[in-house]
One Martini backbone bead per residue (centre of mass of N, CA, C, O) as a GRO file, in nm:
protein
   86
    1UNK     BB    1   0.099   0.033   0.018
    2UNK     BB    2   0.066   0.343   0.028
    3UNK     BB    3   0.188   0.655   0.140
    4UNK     BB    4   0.063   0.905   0.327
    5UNK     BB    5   0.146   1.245   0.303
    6UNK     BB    6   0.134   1.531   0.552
    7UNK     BB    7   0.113   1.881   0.453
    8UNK     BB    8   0.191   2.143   0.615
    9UNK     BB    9   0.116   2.441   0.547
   10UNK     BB   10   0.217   2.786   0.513
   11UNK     BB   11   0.060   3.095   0.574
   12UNK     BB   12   0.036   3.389   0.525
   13UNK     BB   13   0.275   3.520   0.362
   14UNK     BB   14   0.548   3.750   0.417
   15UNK     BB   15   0.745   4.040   0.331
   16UNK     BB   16   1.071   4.134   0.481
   17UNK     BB   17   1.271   4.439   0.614
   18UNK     BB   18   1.537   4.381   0.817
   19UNK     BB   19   1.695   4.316   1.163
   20UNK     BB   20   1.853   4.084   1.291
   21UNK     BB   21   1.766   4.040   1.646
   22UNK     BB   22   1.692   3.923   1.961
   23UNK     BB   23   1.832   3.635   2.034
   24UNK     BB   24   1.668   3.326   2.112
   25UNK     BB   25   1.670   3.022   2.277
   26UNK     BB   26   1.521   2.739   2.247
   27UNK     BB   27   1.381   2.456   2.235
   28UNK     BB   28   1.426   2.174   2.135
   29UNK     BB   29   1.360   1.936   1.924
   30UNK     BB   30   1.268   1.616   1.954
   31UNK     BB   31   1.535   1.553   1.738
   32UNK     BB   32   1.764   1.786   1.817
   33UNK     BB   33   1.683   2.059   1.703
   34UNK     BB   34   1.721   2.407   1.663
   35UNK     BB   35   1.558   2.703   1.859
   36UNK     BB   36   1.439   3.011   1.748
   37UNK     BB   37   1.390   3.365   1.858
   38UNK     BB   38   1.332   3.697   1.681
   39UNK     BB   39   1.382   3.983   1.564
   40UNK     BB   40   1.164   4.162   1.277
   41UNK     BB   41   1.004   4.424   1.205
   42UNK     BB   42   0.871   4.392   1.483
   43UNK     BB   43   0.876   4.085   1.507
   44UNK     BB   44   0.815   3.787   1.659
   45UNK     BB   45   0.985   3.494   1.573
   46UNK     BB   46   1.060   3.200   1.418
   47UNK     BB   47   1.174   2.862   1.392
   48UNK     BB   48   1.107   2.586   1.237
   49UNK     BB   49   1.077   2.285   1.310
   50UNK     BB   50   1.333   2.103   1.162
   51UNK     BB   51   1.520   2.362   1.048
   52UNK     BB   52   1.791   2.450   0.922
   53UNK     BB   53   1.759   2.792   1.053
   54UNK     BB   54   1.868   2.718   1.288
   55UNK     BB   55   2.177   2.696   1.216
   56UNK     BB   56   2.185   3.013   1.081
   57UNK     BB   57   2.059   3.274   1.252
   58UNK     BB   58   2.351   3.342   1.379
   59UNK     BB   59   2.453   3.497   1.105
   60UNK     BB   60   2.241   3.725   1.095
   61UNK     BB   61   2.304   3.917   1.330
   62UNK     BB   62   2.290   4.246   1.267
   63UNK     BB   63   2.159   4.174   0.974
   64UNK     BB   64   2.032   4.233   0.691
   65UNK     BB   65   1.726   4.153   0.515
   66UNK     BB   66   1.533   3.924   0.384
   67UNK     BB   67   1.197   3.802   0.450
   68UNK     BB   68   0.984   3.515   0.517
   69UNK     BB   69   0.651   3.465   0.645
   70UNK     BB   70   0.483   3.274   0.865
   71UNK     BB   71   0.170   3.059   0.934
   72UNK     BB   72   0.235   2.833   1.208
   73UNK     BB   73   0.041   2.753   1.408
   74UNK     BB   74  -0.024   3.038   1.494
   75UNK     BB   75   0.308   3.128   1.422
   76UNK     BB   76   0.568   3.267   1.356
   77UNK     BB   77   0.754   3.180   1.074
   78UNK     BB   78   1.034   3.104   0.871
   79UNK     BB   79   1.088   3.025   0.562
   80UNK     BB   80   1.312   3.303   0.394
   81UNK     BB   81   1.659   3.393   0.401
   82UNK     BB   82   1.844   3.734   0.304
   83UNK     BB   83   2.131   3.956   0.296
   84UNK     BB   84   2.212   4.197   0.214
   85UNK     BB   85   2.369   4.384  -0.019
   86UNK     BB   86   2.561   4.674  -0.096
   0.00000   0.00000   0.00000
């Protein structure tokens, strides 16, 4: 029998350009990878449940970014970030 795979998509996605400042660390995920919550334009992000942008997002403190954000579980949460060049 073939496997249903059910993938929660995140809703409401919107494009911020800000700095990423005020990082804390959460507890890890059941899987044991790293998460964090950010402040970006004025909103307090997180990272979300087993994504890579844990291991990554303190490499962007203090950077300007482009930064698209979405509402996964009614929580806010990081899509896809990208530093800005000068």
């Amino acid at each position: 029998k073939p496997t249903i795979e059910r993938e929660i998509a995140m809703k409401n996605i919107t494009r911020h350009t800000g700095t990423v400042s005020d990082i804390k660390r959460l507890p890890s995920s059941y899987l044991g990878n790293p998460r964090y919550s950010f402040m970006i334009d004025g909103y307090r992000v997180t990272t979300g449940i087993d994504s890579m942008h844990g291991y990554s997002i303190t490499n962007y403190e203090d950077k300007q970014v482009n930064a698209t954000i979405g509402t996964h579980y009614n929580k806010l949460t990081l899509d896809s970030i990208k530093e800005l060049t000068v």
